Amino acid sequence: MSEAAVMPRGNAVAVVAAGTDSKGTVRPDGRNRRAAETRRKIIEAAKVMIAETSTAPTVVAVARRADVSVRSVFQHFGDVESLFVTVMDAIGQDIVVPQQQATDSRPLAERVASVVQGFAEVFDKIVPLRVAAGQFVDHPALLERGEAFKLELRKATFEAFAPEFANLDEQAREELADAIGAAISLDAWIVLRRRDKLSFDRAAAVWRMTLTALLGHRFASVAAE
């Protein structure tokens, strides 16, 4: 029997709580602890496998890696999509978007370098997850989390370059933010690191040049008006 054949399909959002069984019945404390440990092992196994392969592992493969039964995986997660979303949230808890101070008075070049370094370090950690998520690209939960992440990055961009954005009208600010968001996005980082096979330092250098050019072009245009 193939691995796919034993993977049920359905809503990829329902997750069984650690202290209940598949019907929502509360378990005794001992069973709660065992269930919580099993759940932790499943999530950790899936995280490691995604980091190693950049692909979404099957339930059978996760069960084998976690040293639990396939049935145990399904008792905690309705299907492979539910498991992937939960793993994504677990990884997300370890990712912190660098916060910038709106009153940062450092020279622009230093702020550009700081933003690029912070974004690149975050993206490098989640590249395997993003690549693995390709097969679930249209999943509502993943789309929601992706949009929230983009908004957080956009906010950080406005904060880092607050003095520069302050000189622009609303339309120009939004256009510049859009350009920066497209140029130093997670997908752009994947192209540099995976497709073009650039080292971290070289890819970051490309981003510094790109961001400096965008800001310089925008403000040169404003000065000429």
mmCIF file with all atom_site columns, C-alpha atoms in Angstrom:
data_model
loop_
_atom_site.group_PDB
_atom_site.id
_atom_site.type_symbol
_atom_site.label_atom_id
_atom_site.label_alt_id
_atom_site.label_comp_id
_atom_site.label_asym_id
_atom_site.label_entity_id
_atom_site.label_seq_id
_atom_site.pdbx_PDB_ins_code
_atom_site.Cartn_x
_atom_site.Cartn_y
_atom_site.Cartn_z
_atom_site.occupancy
_atom_site.B_iso_or_equiv
_atom_site.pdbx_formal_charge
_atom_site.auth_seq_id
_atom_site.auth_comp_id
_atom_site.auth_asym_id
_atom_site.auth_atom_id
_atom_site.pdbx_PDB_model_num
ATOM 1   C CA . MET A 1 1   ? 0.000   0.000  0.000  1.00 0.00 ? 1   MET A CA 1
ATOM 2   C CA . SER A 1 2   ? 1.390   3.406  -0.920 1.00 0.00 ? 2   SER A CA 1
ATOM 3   C CA . GLU A 1 3   ? 1.949   6.114  1.665  1.00 0.00 ? 3   GLU A CA 1
ATOM 4   C CA . ALA A 1 4   ? -0.596  8.315  -0.065 1.00 0.00 ? 4   ALA A CA 1
ATOM 5   C CA . ALA A 1 5   ? -3.190  5.623  0.253  1.00 0.00 ? 5   ALA A CA 1
ATOM 6   C CA . VAL A 1 6   ? -3.203  5.804  4.021  1.00 0.00 ? 6   VAL A CA 1
ATOM 7   C CA . MET A 1 7   ? -3.430  9.579  4.238  1.00 0.00 ? 7   MET A CA 1
ATOM 8   C CA . PRO A 1 8   ? -7.041  10.738 4.739  1.00 0.00 ? 8   PRO A CA 1
ATOM 9   C CA . ARG A 1 9   ? -8.050  14.037 3.198  1.00 0.00 ? 9   ARG A CA 1
ATOM 10  C CA . GLY A 1 10  ? -10.275 16.730 4.643  1.00 0.00 ? 10  GLY A CA 1
ATOM 11  C CA . ASN A 1 11  ? -10.174 20.012 6.491  1.00 0.00 ? 11  ASN A CA 1
ATOM 12  C CA . ALA A 1 12  ? -6.600  20.921 7.291  1.00 0.00 ? 12  ALA A CA 1
ATOM 13  C CA . VAL A 1 13  ? -7.409  23.107 10.241 1.00 0.00 ? 13  VAL A CA 1
ATOM 14  C CA . ALA A 1 14  ? -8.801  20.890 12.977 1.00 0.00 ? 14  ALA A CA 1
ATOM 15  C CA . VAL A 1 15  ? -6.203  19.738 15.484 1.00 0.00 ? 15  VAL A CA 1
ATOM 16  C CA . VAL A 1 16  ? -6.954  17.447 18.398 1.00 0.00 ? 16  VAL A CA 1
ATOM 17  C CA . ALA A 1 17  ? -5.996  19.043 21.684 1.00 0.00 ? 17  ALA A CA 1
ATOM 18  C CA . ALA A 1 18  ? -3.243  17.304 23.623 1.00 0.00 ? 18  ALA A CA 1
ATOM 19  C CA . GLY A 1 19  ? -5.569  16.604 26.542 1.00 0.00 ? 19  GLY A CA 1
ATOM 20  C CA . THR A 1 20  ? -8.404  15.033 24.576 1.00 0.00 ? 20  THR A CA 1
ATOM 21  C CA . ASP A 1 21  ? -8.960  12.074 22.341 1.00 0.00 ? 21  ASP A CA 1
ATOM 22  C CA . SER A 1 22  ? -10.283 12.239 18.769 1.00 0.00 ? 22  SER A CA 1
ATOM 23  C CA . LYS A 1 23  ? -13.835 12.685 20.120 1.00 0.00 ? 23  LYS A CA 1
ATOM 24  C CA . GLY A 1 24  ? -12.890 15.518 22.450 1.00 0.00 ? 24  GLY A CA 1
ATOM 25  C CA . THR A 1 25  ? -13.090 13.391 25.591 1.00 0.00 ? 25  THR A CA 1
ATOM 26  C CA . VAL A 1 26  ? -10.743 14.581 28.347 1.00 0.00 ? 26  VAL A CA 1
ATOM 27  C CA . ARG A 1 27  ? -8.037  12.033 29.164 1.00 0.00 ? 27  ARG A CA 1
ATOM 28  C CA . PRO A 1 28  ? -6.600  11.259 32.624 1.00 0.00 ? 28  PRO A CA 1
ATOM 29  C CA . ASP A 1 29  ? -3.423  13.199 33.505 1.00 0.00 ? 29  ASP A CA 1
ATOM 30  C CA . GLY A 1 30  ? -1.083  10.330 32.659 1.00 0.00 ? 30  GLY A CA 1
ATOM 31  C CA . ARG A 1 31  ? -2.601  9.946  29.241 1.00 0.00 ? 31  ARG A CA 1
ATOM 32  C CA . ASN A 1 32  ? -2.483  13.711 28.785 1.00 0.00 ? 32  ASN A CA 1
ATOM 33  C CA . ARG A 1 33  ? 1.252   13.714 29.352 1.00 0.00 ? 33  ARG A CA 1
ATOM 34  C CA . ARG A 1 34  ? 1.811   10.831 26.974 1.00 0.00 ? 34  ARG A CA 1
ATOM 35  C CA . ALA A 1 35  ? -0.391  12.445 24.345 1.00 0.00 ? 35  ALA A CA 1
ATOM 36  C CA . ALA A 1 36  ? 1.436   15.769 24.697 1.00 0.00 ? 36  ALA A CA 1
ATOM 37  C CA . GLU A 1 37  ? 4.794   14.018 24.337 1.00 0.00 ? 37  GLU A CA 1
ATOM 38  C CA . THR A 1 38  ? 3.607   12.118 21.268 1.00 0.00 ? 38  THR A CA 1
ATOM 39  C CA . ARG A 1 39  ? 2.345   15.332 19.703 1.00 0.00 ? 39  ARG A CA 1
ATOM 40  C CA . ARG A 1 40  ? 5.659   17.062 20.447 1.00 0.00 ? 40  ARG A CA 1
ATOM 41  C CA . LYS A 1 41  ? 7.618   14.203 18.872 1.00 0.00 ? 41  LYS A CA 1
ATOM 42  C CA . ILE A 1 42  ? 5.456   14.319 15.740 1.00 0.00 ? 42  ILE A CA 1
ATOM 43  C CA . ILE A 1 43  ? 5.882   18.063 15.301 1.00 0.00 ? 43  ILE A CA 1
ATOM 44  C CA . GLU A 1 44  ? 9.637   17.948 15.960 1.00 0.00 ? 44  GLU A CA 1
ATOM 45  C CA . ALA A 1 45  ? 10.086  15.079 13.520 1.00 0.00 ? 45  ALA A CA 1
ATOM 46  C CA . ALA A 1 46  ? 8.221   16.949 10.802 1.00 0.00 ? 46  ALA A CA 1
ATOM 47  C CA . LYS A 1 47  ? 10.234  20.145 11.470 1.00 0.00 ? 47  LYS A CA 1
ATOM 48  C CA . VAL A 1 48  ? 13.532  18.292 11.135 1.00 0.00 ? 48  VAL A CA 1
ATOM 49  C CA . MET A 1 49  ? 12.433  16.520 7.958  1.00 0.00 ? 49  MET A CA 1
ATOM 50  C CA . ILE A 1 50  ? 11.316  19.765 6.330  1.00 0.00 ? 50  ILE A CA 1
ATOM 51  C CA . ALA A 1 51  ? 14.626  21.417 7.246  1.00 0.00 ? 51  ALA A CA 1
ATOM 52  C CA . GLU A 1 52  ? 16.527  18.479 5.758  1.00 0.00 ? 52  GLU A CA 1
ATOM 53  C CA . THR A 1 53  ? 14.566  18.011 2.542  1.00 0.00 ? 53  THR A CA 1
ATOM 54  C CA . SER A 1 54  ? 12.555  21.206 1.865  1.00 0.00 ? 54  SER A CA 1
ATOM 55  C CA . THR A 1 55  ? 9.571   18.978 1.130  1.00 0.00 ? 55  THR A CA 1
ATOM 56  C CA . ALA A 1 56  ? 6.402   18.270 3.062  1.00 0.00 ? 56  ALA A CA 1
ATOM 57  C CA . PRO A 1 57  ? 6.852   14.791 4.557  1.00 0.00 ? 57  PRO A CA 1
ATOM 58  C CA . THR A 1 58  ? 4.105   12.192 4.407  1.00 0.00 ? 58  THR A CA 1
ATOM 59  C CA . VAL A 1 59  ? 2.341   11.069 7.532  1.00 0.00 ? 59  VAL A CA 1
ATOM 60  C CA . VAL A 1 60  ? 3.941   7.647  7.227  1.00 0.00 ? 60  VAL A CA 1
ATOM 61  C CA . ALA A 1 61  ? 7.426   9.159  7.033  1.00 0.00 ? 61  ALA A CA 1
ATOM 62  C CA . VAL A 1 62  ? 6.770   11.444 10.011 1.00 0.00 ? 62  VAL A CA 1
ATOM 63  C CA . ALA A 1 63  ? 5.444   8.547  12.067 1.00 0.00 ? 63  ALA A CA 1
ATOM 64  C CA . ARG A 1 64  ? 8.543   6.515  11.278 1.00 0.00 ? 64  ARG A CA 1
ATOM 65  C CA . ARG A 1 65  ? 10.870  9.409  12.162 1.00 0.00 ? 65  ARG A CA 1
ATOM 66  C CA . ALA A 1 66  ? 8.995   10.182 15.393 1.00 0.00 ? 66  ALA A CA 1
ATOM 67  C CA . ASP A 1 67  ? 8.866   6.486  16.298 1.00 0.00 ? 67  ASP A CA 1
ATOM 68  C CA . VAL A 1 68  ? 5.100   6.523  16.686 1.00 0.00 ? 68  VAL A CA 1
ATOM 69  C CA . SER A 1 69  ? 2.314   4.787  14.831 1.00 0.00 ? 69  SER A CA 1
ATOM 70  C CA . VAL A 1 70  ? 0.586   6.279  11.811 1.00 0.00 ? 70  VAL A CA 1
ATOM 71  C CA . ARG A 1 71  ? -2.628  6.032  13.799 1.00 0.00 ? 71  ARG A CA 1
ATOM 72  C CA . SER A 1 72  ? -1.089  8.240  16.511 1.00 0.00 ? 72  SER A CA 1
ATOM 73  C CA . VAL A 1 73  ? -0.355  10.929 13.923 1.00 0.00 ? 73  VAL A CA 1
ATOM 74  C CA . PHE A 1 74  ? -3.935  10.851 12.693 1.00 0.00 ? 74  PHE A CA 1
ATOM 75  C CA . GLN A 1 75  ? -5.228  11.021 16.277 1.00 0.00 ? 75  GLN A CA 1
ATOM 76  C CA . HIS A 1 76  ? -3.522  14.398 16.636 1.00 0.00 ? 76  HIS A CA 1
ATOM 77  C CA . PHE A 1 77  ? -3.874  15.731 13.088 1.00 0.00 ? 77  PHE A CA 1
ATOM 78  C CA . GLY A 1 78  ? -6.746  15.208 10.685 1.00 0.00 ? 78  GLY A CA 1
ATOM 79  C CA . ASP A 1 79  ? -4.508  14.980 7.613  1.00 0.00 ? 79  ASP A CA 1
ATOM 80  C CA . VAL A 1 80  ? -1.102  15.934 6.273  1.00 0.00 ? 80  VAL A CA 1
ATOM 81  C CA . GLU A 1 81  ? -2.226  19.519 5.635  1.00 0.00 ? 81  GLU A CA 1
ATOM 82  C CA . SER A 1 82  ? -3.211  19.955 9.284  1.00 0.00 ? 82  SER A CA 1
ATOM 83  C CA . LEU A 1 83  ? 0.160   18.631 10.352 1.00 0.00 ? 83  LEU A CA 1
ATOM 84  C CA . PHE A 1 84  ? 1.965   21.000 7.988  1.00 0.00 ? 84  PHE A CA 1
ATOM 85  C CA . VAL A 1 85  ? 0.045   24.054 9.207  1.00 0.00 ? 85  VAL A CA 1
ATOM 86  C CA . THR A 1 86  ? 0.809   23.147 12.816 1.00 0.00 ? 86  THR A CA 1
ATOM 87  C CA . VAL A 1 87  ? 4.489   22.673 12.003 1.00 0.00 ? 87  VAL A CA 1
ATOM 88  C CA . MET A 1 88  ? 4.501   26.016 10.222 1.00 0.00 ? 88  MET A CA 1
ATOM 89  C CA . ASP A 1 89  ? 3.090   27.694 13.326 1.00 0.00 ? 89  ASP A CA 1
ATOM 90  C CA . ALA A 1 90  ? 5.668   25.935 15.504 1.00 0.00 ? 90  ALA A CA 1
ATOM 91  C CA . ILE A 1 91  ? 8.494   27.181 13.298 1.00 0.00 ? 91  ILE A CA 1
ATOM 92  C CA . GLY A 1 92  ? 6.923   30.625 13.215 1.00 0.00 ? 92  GLY A CA 1
ATOM 93  C CA . GLN A 1 93  ? 7.131   30.854 16.996 1.00 0.00 ? 93  GLN A CA 1
ATOM 94  C CA . ASP A 1 94  ? 10.912  30.728 16.661 1.00 0.00 ? 94  ASP A CA 1
ATOM 95  C CA . ILE A 1 95  ? 11.002  33.452 13.990 1.00 0.00 ? 95  ILE A CA 1
ATOM 96  C CA . VAL A 1 96  ? 11.085  37.093 15.037 1.00 0.00 ? 96  VAL A CA 1
ATOM 97  C CA . VAL A 1 97  ? 10.976  39.845 12.425 1.00 0.00 ? 97  VAL A CA 1
ATOM 98  C CA . PRO A 1 98  ? 13.666  42.395 13.344 1.00 0.00 ? 98  PRO A CA 1
ATOM 99  C CA . GLN A 1 99  ? 12.098  45.474 14.854 1.00 0.00 ? 99  GLN A CA 1
ATOM 100 C CA . GLN A 1 100 ? 13.324  48.867 13.726 1.00 0.00 ? 100 GLN A CA 1
ATOM 101 C CA . GLN A 1 101 ? 13.152  52.119 15.645 1.00 0.00 ? 101 GLN A CA 1
ATOM 102 C CA . ALA A 1 102 ? 11.185  54.846 13.911 1.00 0.00 ? 102 ALA A CA 1
ATOM 103 C CA . THR A 1 103 ? 13.556  57.384 15.482 1.00 0.00 ? 103 THR A CA 1
ATOM 104 C CA . ASP A 1 104 ? 16.673  55.620 14.164 1.00 0.00 ? 104 ASP A CA 1
ATOM 105 C CA . SER A 1 105 ? 19.107  58.410 13.246 1.00 0.00 ? 105 SER A CA 1
ATOM 106 C CA . ARG A 1 106 ? 21.832  56.217 11.771 1.00 0.00 ? 106 ARG A CA 1
ATOM 107 C CA . PRO A 1 107 ? 23.017  56.948 8.218  1.00 0.00 ? 107 PRO A CA 1
ATOM 108 C CA . LEU A 1 108 ? 20.903  55.380 5.500  1.00 0.00 ? 108 LEU A CA 1
ATOM 109 C CA . ALA A 1 109 ? 23.627  52.915 4.509  1.00 0.00 ? 109 ALA A CA 1
ATOM 110 C CA . GLU A 1 110 ? 23.745  51.517 8.043  1.00 0.00 ? 110 GLU A CA 1
ATOM 111 C CA . ARG A 1 111 ? 19.987  51.150 8.199  1.00 0.00 ? 111 ARG A CA 1
ATOM 112 C CA . VAL A 1 112 ? 19.932  49.440 4.816  1.00 0.00 ? 112 VAL A CA 1
ATOM 113 C CA . ALA A 1 113 ? 22.587  46.990 6.005  1.00 0.00 ? 113 ALA A CA 1
ATOM 114 C CA . SER A 1 114 ? 20.663  46.338 9.237  1.00 0.00 ? 114 SER A CA 1
ATOM 115 C CA . VAL A 1 115 ? 17.363  45.680 7.457  1.00 0.00 ? 115 VAL A CA 1
ATOM 116 C CA . VAL A 1 116 ? 18.948  43.404 4.876  1.00 0.00 ? 116 VAL A CA 1
ATOM 117 C CA . GLN A 1 117 ? 20.832  41.405 7.514  1.00 0.00 ? 117 GLN A CA 1
ATOM 118 C CA . GLY A 1 118 ? 17.732  40.986 9.653  1.00 0.00 ? 118 GLY A CA 1
ATOM 119 C CA . PHE A 1 119 ? 15.432  39.999 6.804  1.00 0.00 ? 119 PHE A CA 1
ATOM 120 C CA . ALA A 1 120 ? 18.006  37.661 5.264  1.00 0.00 ? 120 ALA A CA 1
ATOM 121 C CA . GLU A 1 121 ? 18.578  35.809 8.528  1.00 0.00 ? 121 GLU A CA 1
ATOM 122 C CA . VAL A 1 122 ? 14.838  35.325 9.002  1.00 0.00 ? 122 VAL A CA 1
ATOM 123 C CA . PHE A 1 123 ? 14.287  34.204 5.417  1.00 0.00 ? 123 PHE A CA 1
ATOM 124 C CA . ASP A 1 124 ? 17.208  31.793 5.468  1.00 0.00 ? 124 ASP A CA 1
ATOM 125 C CA . LYS A 1 125 ? 15.560  29.971 8.375  1.00 0.00 ? 125 LYS A CA 1
ATOM 126 C CA . ILE A 1 126 ? 12.237  29.566 6.622  1.00 0.00 ? 126 ILE A CA 1
ATOM 127 C CA . VAL A 1 127 ? 13.333  28.853 3.042  1.00 0.00 ? 127 VAL A CA 1
ATOM 128 C CA . PRO A 1 128 ? 12.917  25.066 3.514  1.00 0.00 ? 128 PRO A CA 1
ATOM 129 C CA . LEU A 1 129 ? 9.430   25.598 4.942  1.00 0.00 ? 129 LEU A CA 1
ATOM 130 C CA . ARG A 1 130 ? 8.413   27.928 2.099  1.00 0.00 ? 130 ARG A CA 1
ATOM 131 C CA . VAL A 1 131 ? 9.684   25.528 -0.545 1.00 0.00 ? 131 VAL A CA 1
ATOM 132 C CA . ALA A 1 132 ? 7.927   22.633 1.149  1.00 0.00 ? 132 ALA A CA 1
ATOM 133 C CA . ALA A 1 133 ? 4.697   24.643 1.300  1.00 0.00 ? 133 ALA A CA 1
ATOM 134 C CA . GLY A 1 134 ? 4.555   24.766 -2.486 1.00 0.00 ? 134 GLY A CA 1
ATOM 135 C CA . GLN A 1 135 ? 2.196   21.807 -2.687 1.00 0.00 ? 135 GLN A CA 1
ATOM 136 C CA . PHE A 1 136 ? -0.221  23.560 -0.296 1.00 0.00 ? 136 PHE A CA 1
ATOM 137 C CA . VAL A 1 137 ? 0.168   26.995 -1.885 1.00 0.00 ? 137 VAL A CA 1
ATOM 138 C CA . ASP A 1 138 ? -3.573  27.703 -1.981 1.00 0.00 ? 138 ASP A CA 1
ATOM 139 C CA . HIS A 1 139 ? -4.360  26.462 1.515  1.00 0.00 ? 139 HIS A CA 1
ATOM 140 C CA . PRO A 1 140 ? -6.379  29.192 3.346  1.00 0.00 ? 140 PRO A CA 1
ATOM 141 C CA . ALA A 1 141 ? -4.443  28.861 6.601  1.00 0.00 ? 141 ALA A CA 1
ATOM 142 C CA . LEU A 1 142 ? -1.096  29.222 4.833  1.00 0.00 ? 142 LEU A CA 1
ATOM 143 C CA . LEU A 1 143 ? -2.339  32.159 2.755  1.00 0.00 ? 143 LEU A CA 1
ATOM 144 C CA . GLU A 1 144 ? -3.523  33.892 5.926  1.00 0.00 ? 144 GLU A CA 1
ATOM 145 C CA . ARG A 1 145 ? -0.197  33.401 7.678  1.00 0.00 ? 145 ARG A CA 1
ATOM 146 C CA . GLY A 1 146 ? 1.707   34.480 4.592  1.00 0.00 ? 146 GLY A CA 1
ATOM 147 C CA . GLU A 1 147 ? -0.221  37.741 4.347  1.00 0.00 ? 147 GLU A CA 1
ATOM 148 C CA . ALA A 1 148 ? 0.293   38.468 8.045  1.00 0.00 ? 148 ALA A CA 1
ATOM 149 C CA . PHE A 1 149 ? 4.035   37.897 7.618  1.00 0.00 ? 149 PHE A CA 1
ATOM 150 C CA . LYS A 1 150 ? 4.181   40.262 4.638  1.00 0.00 ? 150 LYS A CA 1
ATOM 151 C CA . LEU A 1 151 ? 2.392   42.970 6.619  1.00 0.00 ? 151 LEU A CA 1
ATOM 152 C CA . GLU A 1 152 ? 4.863   42.555 9.460  1.00 0.00 ? 152 GLU A CA 1
ATOM 153 C CA . LEU A 1 153 ? 7.775   42.957 7.049  1.00 0.00 ? 153 LEU A CA 1
ATOM 154 C CA . ARG A 1 154 ? 6.152   46.003 5.455  1.00 0.00 ? 154 ARG A CA 1
ATOM 155 C CA . LYS A 1 155 ? 5.715   47.588 8.868  1.00 0.00 ? 155 LYS A CA 1
ATOM 156 C CA . ALA A 1 156 ? 9.391   46.981 9.642  1.00 0.00 ? 156 ALA A CA 1
ATOM 157 C CA . THR A 1 157 ? 10.322  48.622 6.336  1.00 0.00 ? 157 THR A CA 1
ATOM 158 C CA . PHE A 1 158 ? 8.299   51.761 7.104  1.00 0.00 ? 158 PHE A CA 1
ATOM 159 C CA . GLU A 1 159 ? 9.891   51.969 10.541 1.00 0.00 ? 159 GLU A CA 1
ATOM 160 C CA . ALA A 1 160 ? 13.460  51.498 9.297  1.00 0.00 ? 160 ALA A CA 1
ATOM 161 C CA . PHE A 1 161 ? 13.147  54.180 6.646  1.00 0.00 ? 161 PHE A CA 1
ATOM 162 C CA . ALA A 1 162 ? 10.727  56.512 8.385  1.00 0.00 ? 162 ALA A CA 1
ATOM 163 C CA . PRO A 1 163 ? 12.806  59.661 7.618  1.00 0.00 ? 163 PRO A CA 1
ATOM 164 C CA . GLU A 1 164 ? 12.859  58.821 3.908  1.00 0.00 ? 164 GLU A CA 1
ATOM 165 C CA . PHE A 1 165 ? 9.184   57.882 3.691  1.00 0.00 ? 165 PHE A CA 1
ATOM 166 C CA . ALA A 1 166 ? 8.263   61.102 5.500  1.00 0.00 ? 166 ALA A CA 1
ATOM 167 C CA . ASN A 1 167 ? 9.376   63.085 2.437  1.00 0.00 ? 167 ASN A CA 1
ATOM 168 C CA . LEU A 1 168 ? 6.914   61.325 0.142  1.00 0.00 ? 168 LEU A CA 1
ATOM 169 C CA . ASP A 1 169 ? 3.227   61.701 -0.473 1.00 0.00 ? 169 ASP A CA 1
ATOM 170 C CA . GLU A 1 170 ? 0.934   58.779 0.297  1.00 0.00 ? 170 GLU A CA 1
ATOM 171 C CA . GLN A 1 171 ? 0.973   57.280 -3.209 1.00 0.00 ? 171 GLN A CA 1
ATOM 172 C CA . ALA A 1 172 ? 4.745   57.505 -3.467 1.00 0.00 ? 172 ALA A CA 1
ATOM 173 C CA . ARG A 1 173 ? 5.144   55.901 -0.037 1.00 0.00 ? 173 ARG A CA 1
ATOM 174 C CA . GLU A 1 174 ? 2.943   52.965 -0.994 1.00 0.00 ? 174 GLU A CA 1
ATOM 175 C CA . GLU A 1 175 ? 4.704   52.526 -4.343 1.00 0.00 ? 175 GLU A CA 1
ATOM 176 C CA . LEU A 1 176 ? 8.131   52.523 -2.702 1.00 0.00 ? 176 LEU A CA 1
ATOM 177 C CA . ALA A 1 177 ? 6.987   50.073 -0.045 1.00 0.00 ? 177 ALA A CA 1
ATOM 178 C CA . ASP A 1 178 ? 5.590   47.813 -2.778 1.00 0.00 ? 178 ASP A CA 1
ATOM 179 C CA . ALA A 1 179 ? 8.889   47.967 -4.674 1.00 0.00 ? 179 ALA A CA 1
ATOM 180 C CA . ILE A 1 180 ? 10.911  47.145 -1.565 1.00 0.00 ? 180 ILE A CA 1
ATOM 181 C CA . GLY A 1 181 ? 8.520   44.344 -0.639 1.00 0.00 ? 181 GLY A CA 1
ATOM 182 C CA . ALA A 1 182 ? 8.904   42.770 -4.069 1.00 0.00 ? 182 ALA A CA 1
ATOM 183 C CA . ALA A 1 183 ? 12.669  43.215 -4.241 1.00 0.00 ? 183 ALA A CA 1
ATOM 184 C CA . ILE A 1 184 ? 13.524  41.784 -0.827 1.00 0.00 ? 184 ILE A CA 1
ATOM 185 C CA . SER A 1 185 ? 10.750  39.251 -0.440 1.00 0.00 ? 185 SER A CA 1
ATOM 186 C CA . LEU A 1 186 ? 11.006  35.639 0.664  1.00 0.00 ? 186 LEU A CA 1
ATOM 187 C CA . ASP A 1 187 ? 10.480  34.492 -2.925 1.00 0.00 ? 187 ASP A CA 1
ATOM 188 C CA . ALA A 1 188 ? 13.291  36.785 -4.094 1.00 0.00 ? 188 ALA A CA 1
ATOM 189 C CA . TRP A 1 189 ? 15.576  35.332 -1.424 1.00 0.00 ? 189 TRP A CA 1
ATOM 190 C CA . ILE A 1 190 ? 14.731  31.809 -2.554 1.00 0.00 ? 190 ILE A CA 1
ATOM 191 C CA . VAL A 1 191 ? 15.741  32.742 -6.112 1.00 0.00 ? 191 VAL A CA 1
ATOM 192 C CA . LEU A 1 192 ? 19.118  34.048 -4.941 1.00 0.00 ? 192 LEU A CA 1
ATOM 193 C CA . ARG A 1 193 ? 19.864  31.198 -2.542 1.00 0.00 ? 193 ARG A CA 1
ATOM 194 C CA . ARG A 1 194 ? 18.290  28.213 -4.271 1.00 0.00 ? 194 ARG A CA 1
ATOM 195 C CA . ARG A 1 195 ? 18.124  28.996 -7.989 1.00 0.00 ? 195 ARG A CA 1
ATOM 196 C CA . ASP A 1 196 ? 21.238  31.158 -8.323 1.00 0.00 ? 196 ASP A CA 1
ATOM 197 C CA . LYS A 1 197 ? 23.026  29.297 -5.504 1.00 0.00 ? 197 LYS A CA 1
ATOM 198 C CA . LEU A 1 198 ? 24.562  32.424 -4.009 1.00 0.00 ? 198 LEU A CA 1
ATOM 199 C CA . SER A 1 199 ? 26.178  32.333 -0.593 1.00 0.00 ? 199 SER A CA 1
ATOM 200 C CA . PHE A 1 200 ? 24.406  34.116 2.246  1.00 0.00 ? 200 PHE A CA 1
ATOM 201 C CA . ASP A 1 201 ? 26.884  37.004 2.163  1.00 0.00 ? 201 ASP A CA 1
ATOM 202 C CA . ARG A 1 202 ? 26.708  37.467 -1.587 1.00 0.00 ? 202 ARG A CA 1
ATOM 203 C CA . ALA A 1 203 ? 22.910  37.327 -1.627 1.00 0.00 ? 203 ALA A CA 1
ATOM 204 C CA . ALA A 1 204 ? 22.804  39.901 1.172  1.00 0.00 ? 204 ALA A CA 1
ATOM 205 C CA . ALA A 1 205 ? 25.164  42.120 -0.834 1.00 0.00 ? 205 ALA A CA 1
ATOM 206 C CA . VAL A 1 206 ? 22.774  41.939 -3.794 1.00 0.00 ? 206 VAL A CA 1
ATOM 207 C CA . TRP A 1 207 ? 19.939  43.038 -1.531 1.00 0.00 ? 207 TRP A CA 1
ATOM 208 C CA . ARG A 1 208 ? 21.934  45.934 -0.102 1.00 0.00 ? 208 ARG A CA 1
ATOM 209 C CA . MET A 1 209 ? 22.640  47.187 -3.612 1.00 0.00 ? 209 MET A CA 1
ATOM 210 C CA . THR A 1 210 ? 19.012  46.722 -4.638 1.00 0.00 ? 210 THR A CA 1
ATOM 211 C CA . LEU A 1 211 ? 17.580  48.490 -1.605 1.00 0.00 ? 211 LEU A CA 1
ATOM 212 C CA . THR A 1 212 ? 20.075  51.350 -1.858 1.00 0.00 ? 212 THR A CA 1
ATOM 213 C CA . ALA A 1 213 ? 19.229  51.776 -5.538 1.00 0.00 ? 213 ALA A CA 1
ATOM 214 C CA . LEU A 1 214 ? 15.490  51.805 -4.879 1.00 0.00 ? 214 LEU A CA 1
ATOM 215 C CA . LEU A 1 215 ? 15.755  54.408 -2.143 1.00 0.00 ? 215 LEU A CA 1
ATOM 216 C CA . GLY A 1 216 ? 18.248  56.492 -4.090 1.00 0.00 ? 216 GLY A CA 1
ATOM 217 C CA . HIS A 1 217 ? 16.151  56.451 -7.247 1.00 0.00 ? 217 HIS A CA 1
ATOM 218 C CA . ARG A 1 218 ? 12.972  57.343 -5.416 1.00 0.00 ? 218 ARG A CA 1
ATOM 219 C CA . PHE A 1 219 ? 14.443  60.286 -3.606 1.00 0.00 ? 219 PHE A CA 1
ATOM 220 C CA . ALA A 1 220 ? 16.395  61.507 -6.622 1.00 0.00 ? 220 ALA A CA 1
ATOM 221 C CA . SER A 1 221 ? 13.063  61.636 -8.434 1.00 0.00 ? 221 SER A CA 1
ATOM 222 C CA . VAL A 1 222 ? 11.481  63.606 -5.577 1.00 0.00 ? 222 VAL A CA 1
ATOM 223 C CA . ALA A 1 223 ? 14.339  66.097 -5.528 1.00 0.00 ? 223 ALA A CA 1
ATOM 224 C CA . ALA A 1 224 ? 14.002  66.671 -9.255 1.00 0.00 ? 224 ALA A CA 1
ATOM 225 C CA . GLU A 1 225 ? 10.282  67.475 -9.019 1.00 0.00 ? 225 GLU A CA 1
#
